[in-house]
Amino acid sequence: MSAGAPHADLATAPVTRVDPVPPLPEPPAGKDGRAVPRRRRSQTDPRGHWFLVAVGLVLMTGALVLNGYATNVVGETHAVPPVADPPSAELDRARRSGPVLNLTGNQPDSVRLPARTVALTFDDGPDPRWTPQLLDVLKRHGAKATFFTVGARIAENPELTRRILAEGHEIGNHTYAHADLAAVPDWRLRMELSLTQKALAGATGMNTRLMRPPYSSSPSAITGPQWTSLRAIGAEGYLVVLTDLDTKDWSRPGTEQLVRAGLPRGGRGAVIMMHDSGGDRSQTVAAVDRLLTRLAEQKYRATTVTSALGMPSAHTPAGDLDRFVGTGLSVAQRGAAGFTAVMSWVLAAAGVLTLLRLLFFLVLAWVHAQRARGGKRRVGRAPAWPVPPAVTVIVPAYNEEAGIEATVRSLVATDYPGALEVIVVDDGSSDDTAAIAESLNLPGVRVIRQENGGKPAALNTGIAHASHDILVMVDGDTVFEPATIGHLVRPLADPAVGAVSGNTKVGNRRGMIGRWQHIEYVIGFNLDRRAFDLLGCMPTVPGAIGAFRRSALREIGGVSVDTLAEDTDLTMAMCRGGWRVVYEENALAWTEAPTSLGQLWRQRYRWCYGTLQAMWKHRRAIVEPGTFGRRCLGYLTLFQVVLPLLAPVVDIMAIYSVAVGDPLPVVAVWAGFVLVQALSGWYALRLDRERAGVLWVLPLQQFVYRQLMYLVVIQSVATAVLGVRLRWQTIRREGTFAA
């Protein structure tokens, strides 16, 4: 039979109008057998969750910034390279001064330690690995020391900080984030000092009057910018402690070299600089042990800076406010560090899962294509129908006047050799959908009018009035190719197959939004359906094109009105009923996709919300025999709910990494994922016999389309959790296929 020729048994069938009573679900019965009225739910979409999302993103950004600041990533500073300083008598005197500077007054003053006295000082801690080892060595020798601590490390290790004080040692301020105070503005200098004091107050209840700037050494090495910062530190009331002997233990020159560098000559007193954090300090620990032994042999006293100078303790009680703020700062910083670490692992896991899923589905798609195109030796090929079965095509339509004519004409213009009827169910349209379908006067076409009851009700009406046992369902904005129906019903020759998913393609793929959806349909939908077919866990036979066995529909009770994703709900019910649901790549249907972001939002919002409804409805499939529930619901939960909900975290962390660090790693990872997506897209397009030139829009998809899709998931999850019943979301039809 040639394309478009009328079927012999329907050639003279008139266009009819039927006024059925649509099969609608009855209200549930109460304990007394009487119907319980349905509770009316608000039809207003939730909005408050966006405020919570915004607050969550702000808190996440704050945690990242705090952790970055504490680790000297945000606002990172390094030692200023030495430059030639202009002549200055004051700077010259400072360079000849002692290591302990009093810069609180107008006239700088300094002091040196008395003979046979050393003040061991340790910078950059406390460190949970090396500081306890040094404390043990000091305790064993009966020595005391001064620890110039970094505020961020105090916040991370409050118990260790308390141990330092409990064992009689002294604590000094070494800034909060190990910032070079010679390279920062005054407000940053004051903030570094203040935050460290608050962290110390929160951990120990004390403040300190001692301060040593990072990247400092002996007085002779003071530069002009450093001197300016030292005067500013003095103005804040601190006693500045530099050093006589800088061991430079950070360079790890060897234990014996460190001992020689830290040993005073001629019985002189000295402030000795070492480090208890910032890297491997095993040489420092060993050197301190040996150094204290030699100092004891030479009758040296190892004590704190203030004790060596005969001064009162550097520690003063902190105020209640500083203690409260310091405790909060410690909790916030540790929380930020934990959050950042967890998110790093989560993002790594998400990236690995996404990549493995993509590669796995590509392999499954290749296997499916080999089986589907293997000719007579094709694995799992359905037996041929002895006689082409009669088919009923059901077209549920609501306000589809723009495209209903093209849809109906494409169905009648089929080259399918079996008997065919087309039932257009007008679901209370307010436009001329029914009138247009009737006016076509096409053979074998019936138009049924009913009051608006929703798409599931329209489909059930069509099923009830269908004349045949093989049913094809098609949306009113979709057109079939002449060979589509034949391809679509062929797998139903296998009595185990209950439904067949066709290959949906975007017809209006011009423009950026159309191209993005075209790529998504080919890669995200049709490529996945090949894998789902092999895994036996098809989640959705799309409403745009699907074939069903009537007996299977009858067995599961028809099309349910419980969800807005009636196609997903129906498919899951089929699979739970033990029916096979397969994918037929050659059954092509061209559908009209949304043409604006607003229309796309409404469509995907309904799809996602309806899918969540279907997942919840069929949740017991997880514990039922067979693998459908665990595979299908597990996959949907992980890849269509959990990972999209984490997508904003990915974007925030990517922006953060680019803003505060080297952008190259982030760009490289992003480019790698885009490349993998492009390669998989090329293969998917090749399987669908589509041109690969459209892939040029794929990188741009990451900056608008992807965000829209995960925001849809957030909105849908919030709607579901809050129990709001979503209205049916309609989109405006453009009449893409109209003549």
mmCIF file of N, CA, C and O in Angstrom, residues 605-652:
data_model
loop_
_atom_site.group_PDB
_atom_site.id
_atom_site.type_symbol
_atom_site.label_atom_id
_atom_site.label_comp_id
_atom_site.label_asym_id
_atom_site.label_seq_id
_atom_site.Cartn_x
_atom_site.Cartn_y
_atom_site.Cartn_z
ATOM 1 N N TYR A 605 9.222 21.524 34.556
ATOM 2 C CA TYR A 605 8.702 21.527 35.922
ATOM 3 C C TYR A 605 7.640 20.441 36.066
ATOM 4 O O TYR A 605 7.653 19.660 37.025
ATOM 5 N N ARG A 606 6.719 20.367 35.120
ATOM 6 C CA ARG A 606 5.684 19.334 35.163
ATOM 7 C C ARG A 606 6.299 17.955 35.022
ATOM 8 O O ARG A 606 5.944 17.021 35.757
ATOM 9 N N TRP A 607 7.243 17.795 34.109
ATOM 10 C CA TRP A 607 7.884 16.486 33.913
ATOM 11 C C TRP A 607 8.574 16.034 35.195
ATOM 12 O O TRP A 607 8.411 14.892 35.623
ATOM 13 N N CYS A 608 9.368 16.923 35.772
ATOM 14 C CA CYS A 608 10.151 16.538 36.949
ATOM 15 C C CYS A 608 9.249 16.260 38.143
ATOM 16 O O CYS A 608 9.420 15.253 38.838
ATOM 17 N N TYR A 609 8.283 17.134 38.368
ATOM 18 C CA TYR A 609 7.369 16.930 39.485
ATOM 19 C C TYR A 609 6.592 15.632 39.294
ATOM 20 O O TYR A 609 6.426 14.838 40.232
ATOM 21 N N GLY A 610 6.121 15.390 38.081
ATOM 22 C CA GLY A 610 5.386 14.158 37.812
ATOM 23 C C GLY A 610 6.249 12.923 37.988
ATOM 24 O O GLY A 610 5.782 11.888 38.478
ATOM 25 N N THR A 611 7.515 13.018 37.607
ATOM 26 C CA THR A 611 8.428 11.884 37.792
ATOM 27 C C THR A 611 8.634 11.597 39.272
ATOM 28 O O THR A 611 8.667 10.441 39.696
ATOM 29 N N LEU A 612 8.772 12.661 40.080
ATOM 30 C CA LEU A 612 8.893 12.462 41.525
ATOM 31 C C LEU A 612 7.639 11.788 42.085
ATOM 32 O O LEU A 612 7.724 10.903 42.942
ATOM 33 N N GLN A 613 6.475 12.204 41.591
ATOM 34 C CA GLN A 613 5.236 11.561 42.020
ATOM 35 C C GLN A 613 5.241 10.075 41.671
ATOM 36 O O GLN A 613 4.869 9.222 42.489
ATOM 37 N N ALA A 614 5.657 9.771 40.438
ATOM 38 C CA ALA A 614 5.669 8.378 40.004
ATOM 39 C C ALA A 614 6.672 7.556 40.805
ATOM 40 O O ALA A 614 6.402 6.403 41.163
ATOM 41 N N MET A 615 7.838 8.136 41.088
ATOM 42 C CA MET A 615 8.835 7.425 41.885
ATOM 43 C C MET A 615 8.289 7.102 43.274
ATOM 44 O O MET A 615 8.495 6.006 43.796
ATOM 45 N N TRP A 616 7.617 8.067 43.873
ATOM 46 C CA TRP A 616 7.058 7.836 45.199
ATOM 47 C C TRP A 616 5.932 6.808 45.153
ATOM 48 O O TRP A 616 5.829 5.938 46.022
ATOM 49 N N LYS A 617 5.106 6.900 44.125
ATOM 50 C CA LYS A 617 3.994 5.959 43.991
ATOM 51 C C LYS A 617 4.492 4.523 43.858
ATOM 52 O O LYS A 617 3.903 3.590 44.415
ATOM 53 N N HIS A 618 5.570 4.341 43.128
ATOM 54 C CA HIS A 618 6.073 2.992 42.844
ATOM 55 C C HIS A 618 7.292 2.647 43.710
ATOM 56 O O HIS A 618 8.089 1.783 43.333
ATOM 57 N N ARG A 619 7.420 3.303 44.858
ATOM 58 C CA ARG A 619 8.607 3.103 45.689
ATOM 59 C C ARG A 619 8.748 1.672 46.185
ATOM 60 O O ARG A 619 9.858 1.203 46.446
ATOM 61 N N ARG A 620 7.643 0.952 46.320
ATOM 62 C CA ARG A 620 7.725 -0.419 46.808
ATOM 63 C C ARG A 620 8.396 -1.347 45.804
ATOM 64 O O ARG A 620 8.748 -2.478 46.150
ATOM 65 N N ALA A 621 8.570 -0.872 44.579
ATOM 66 C CA ALA A 621 9.249 -1.706 43.585
ATOM 67 C C ALA A 621 10.680 -2.019 44.007
ATOM 68 O O ALA A 621 11.266 -3.006 43.545
ATOM 69 N N ILE A 622 11.252 -1.203 44.889
ATOM 70 C CA ILE A 622 12.630 -1.425 45.336
ATOM 71 C C ILE A 622 12.753 -2.760 46.055
ATOM 72 O O ILE A 622 13.777 -3.452 45.941
ATOM 73 N N VAL A 623 11.724 -3.143 46.819
ATOM 74 C CA VAL A 623 11.803 -4.372 47.608
ATOM 75 C C VAL A 623 11.078 -5.538 46.938
ATOM 76 O O VAL A 623 11.053 -6.639 47.484
ATOM 77 N N GLU A 624 10.525 -5.313 45.775
ATOM 78 C CA GLU A 624 9.826 -6.382 45.067
ATOM 79 C C GLU A 624 10.822 -7.259 44.315
ATOM 80 O O GLU A 624 11.947 -6.823 44.008
ATOM 81 N N PRO A 625 10.437 -8.484 43.991
ATOM 82 C CA PRO A 625 11.319 -9.351 43.196
ATOM 83 C C PRO A 625 11.636 -8.705 41.848
ATOM 84 O O PRO A 625 10.852 -7.936 41.304
ATOM 85 N N GLY A 626 12.792 -9.041 41.324
ATOM 86 C CA GLY A 626 13.221 -8.450 40.066
ATOM 87 C C GLY A 626 14.104 -7.245 40.294
ATOM 88 O O GLY A 626 14.207 -6.710 41.408
ATOM 89 N N THR A 627 14.715 -6.791 39.223
ATOM 90 C CA THR A 627 15.699 -5.708 39.327
ATOM 91 C C THR A 627 15.158 -4.362 38.900
ATOM 92 O O THR A 627 15.852 -3.356 39.026
ATOM 93 N N PHE A 628 13.918 -4.314 38.386
ATOM 94 C CA PHE A 628 13.416 -3.048 37.853
ATOM 95 C C PHE A 628 13.457 -1.931 38.890
ATOM 96 O O PHE A 628 13.991 -0.852 38.644
ATOM 97 N N GLY A 629 12.863 -2.192 40.067
ATOM 98 C CA GLY A 629 12.771 -1.133 41.064
ATOM 99 C C GLY A 629 14.114 -0.622 41.507
ATOM 100 O O GLY A 629 14.331 0.595 41.591
ATOM 101 N N ARG A 630 15.035 -1.521 41.786
ATOM 102 C CA ARG A 630 16.351 -1.090 42.271
ATOM 103 C C ARG A 630 17.134 -0.371 41.179
ATOM 104 O O ARG A 630 17.814 0.613 41.448
ATOM 105 N N ARG A 631 17.048 -0.872 39.968
ATOM 106 C CA ARG A 631 17.785 -0.218 38.888
ATOM 107 C C ARG A 631 17.154 1.108 38.498
ATOM 108 O O ARG A 631 17.830 2.137 38.404
ATOM 109 N N CYS A 632 15.853 1.070 38.242
ATOM 110 C CA CYS A 632 15.179 2.268 37.744
ATOM 111 C C CYS A 632 15.108 3.353 38.814
ATOM 112 O O CYS A 632 15.570 4.473 38.592
ATOM 113 N N LEU A 633 14.528 3.037 39.973
ATOM 114 C CA LEU A 633 14.369 4.052 41.003
ATOM 115 C C LEU A 633 15.710 4.484 41.578
ATOM 116 O O LEU A 633 15.896 5.660 41.920
ATOM 117 N N GLY A 634 16.657 3.546 41.690
ATOM 118 C CA GLY A 634 17.983 3.920 42.160
ATOM 119 C C GLY A 634 18.662 4.882 41.205
ATOM 120 O O GLY A 634 19.265 5.882 41.629
ATOM 121 N N TYR A 635 18.553 4.597 39.909
ATOM 122 C CA TYR A 635 19.158 5.471 38.908
ATOM 123 C C TYR A 635 18.507 6.855 38.935
ATOM 124 O O TYR A 635 19.204 7.878 38.949
ATOM 125 N N LEU A 636 17.167 6.894 38.919
ATOM 126 C CA LEU A 636 16.473 8.175 38.905
ATOM 127 C C LEU A 636 16.789 8.986 40.154
ATOM 128 O O LEU A 636 16.991 10.205 40.078
ATOM 129 N N THR A 637 16.837 8.328 41.303
ATOM 130 C CA THR A 637 17.121 9.043 42.546
ATOM 131 C C THR A 637 18.515 9.662 42.526
ATOM 132 O O THR A 637 18.698 10.831 42.896
ATOM 133 N N LEU A 638 19.487 8.894 42.073
ATOM 134 C CA LEU A 638 20.870 9.372 42.102
ATOM 135 C C LEU A 638 21.134 10.418 41.035
ATOM 136 O O LEU A 638 21.667 11.503 41.327
ATOM 137 N N PHE A 639 20.753 10.102 39.779
ATOM 138 C CA PHE A 639 21.182 10.951 38.659
ATOM 139 C C PHE A 639 20.167 12.023 38.264
ATOM 140 O O PHE A 639 20.540 12.976 37.577
ATOM 141 N N GLN A 640 18.921 11.891 38.682
ATOM 142 C CA GLN A 640 17.935 12.897 38.303
ATOM 143 C C GLN A 640 17.399 13.680 39.492
ATOM 144 O O GLN A 640 16.608 14.598 39.307
ATOM 145 N N VAL A 641 17.811 13.304 40.709
ATOM 146 C CA VAL A 641 17.386 14.064 41.880
ATOM 147 C C VAL A 641 18.603 14.526 42.684
ATOM 148 O O VAL A 641 18.844 15.730 42.836
ATOM 149 N N VAL A 642 19.388 13.584 43.191
ATOM 150 C CA VAL A 642 20.478 13.937 44.106
ATOM 151 C C VAL A 642 21.549 14.773 43.412
ATOM 152 O O VAL A 642 21.914 15.863 43.893
ATOM 153 N N LEU A 643 22.066 14.282 42.295
ATOM 154 C CA LEU A 643 23.146 15.026 41.635
ATOM 155 C C LEU A 643 22.691 16.388 41.121
ATOM 156 O O LEU A 643 23.436 17.374 41.261
ATOM 157 N N PRO A 644 21.486 16.524 40.534
ATOM 158 C CA PRO A 644 21.041 17.880 40.181
ATOM 159 C C PRO A 644 20.909 18.802 41.383
ATOM 160 O O PRO A 644 21.167 20.008 41.271
ATOM 161 N N LEU A 645 20.504 18.266 42.538
ATOM 162 C CA LEU A 645 20.421 19.110 43.722
ATOM 163 C C LEU A 645 21.801 19.592 44.169
ATOM 164 O O LEU A 645 21.925 20.645 44.792
ATOM 165 N N LEU A 646 22.837 18.816 43.858
ATOM 166 C CA LEU A 646 24.201 19.206 44.202
ATOM 167 C C LEU A 646 24.835 20.106 43.148
ATOM 168 O O LEU A 646 25.917 20.651 43.370
ATOM 169 N N ALA A 647 24.171 20.260 42.003
ATOM 170 C CA ALA A 647 24.768 21.031 40.911
ATOM 171 C C ALA A 647 25.088 22.471 41.288
ATOM 172 O O ALA A 647 26.134 22.999 40.875
ATOM 173 N N PRO A 648 24.236 23.178 42.061
ATOM 174 C CA PRO A 648 24.631 24.538 42.454
ATOM 175 C C PRO A 648 25.935 24.567 43.237
ATOM 176 O O PRO A 648 26.704 25.526 43.140
ATOM 177 N N VAL A 649 26.180 23.533 44.034
ATOM 178 C CA VAL A 649 27.435 23.460 44.786
ATOM 179 C C VAL A 649 28.610 23.392 43.823
ATOM 180 O O VAL A 649 29.655 24.025 44.042
ATOM 181 N N VAL A 650 28.442 22.625 42.748
ATOM 182 C CA VAL A 650 29.504 22.523 41.743
ATOM 183 C C VAL A 650 29.817 23.892 41.170
ATOM 184 O O VAL A 650 30.987 24.297 41.057
ATOM 185 N N ASP A 651 28.769 24.640 40.814
ATOM 186 C CA ASP A 651 28.983 25.947 40.205
ATOM 187 C C ASP A 651 29.625 26.924 41.183
ATOM 188 O O ASP A 651 30.549 27.665 40.827
ATOM 189 N N ILE A 652 29.133 26.924 42.430
ATOM 190 C CA ILE A 652 29.692 27.844 43.425
ATOM 191 C C ILE A 652 31.166 27.532 43.674
ATOM 192 O O ILE A 652 32.009 28.435 43.715
#
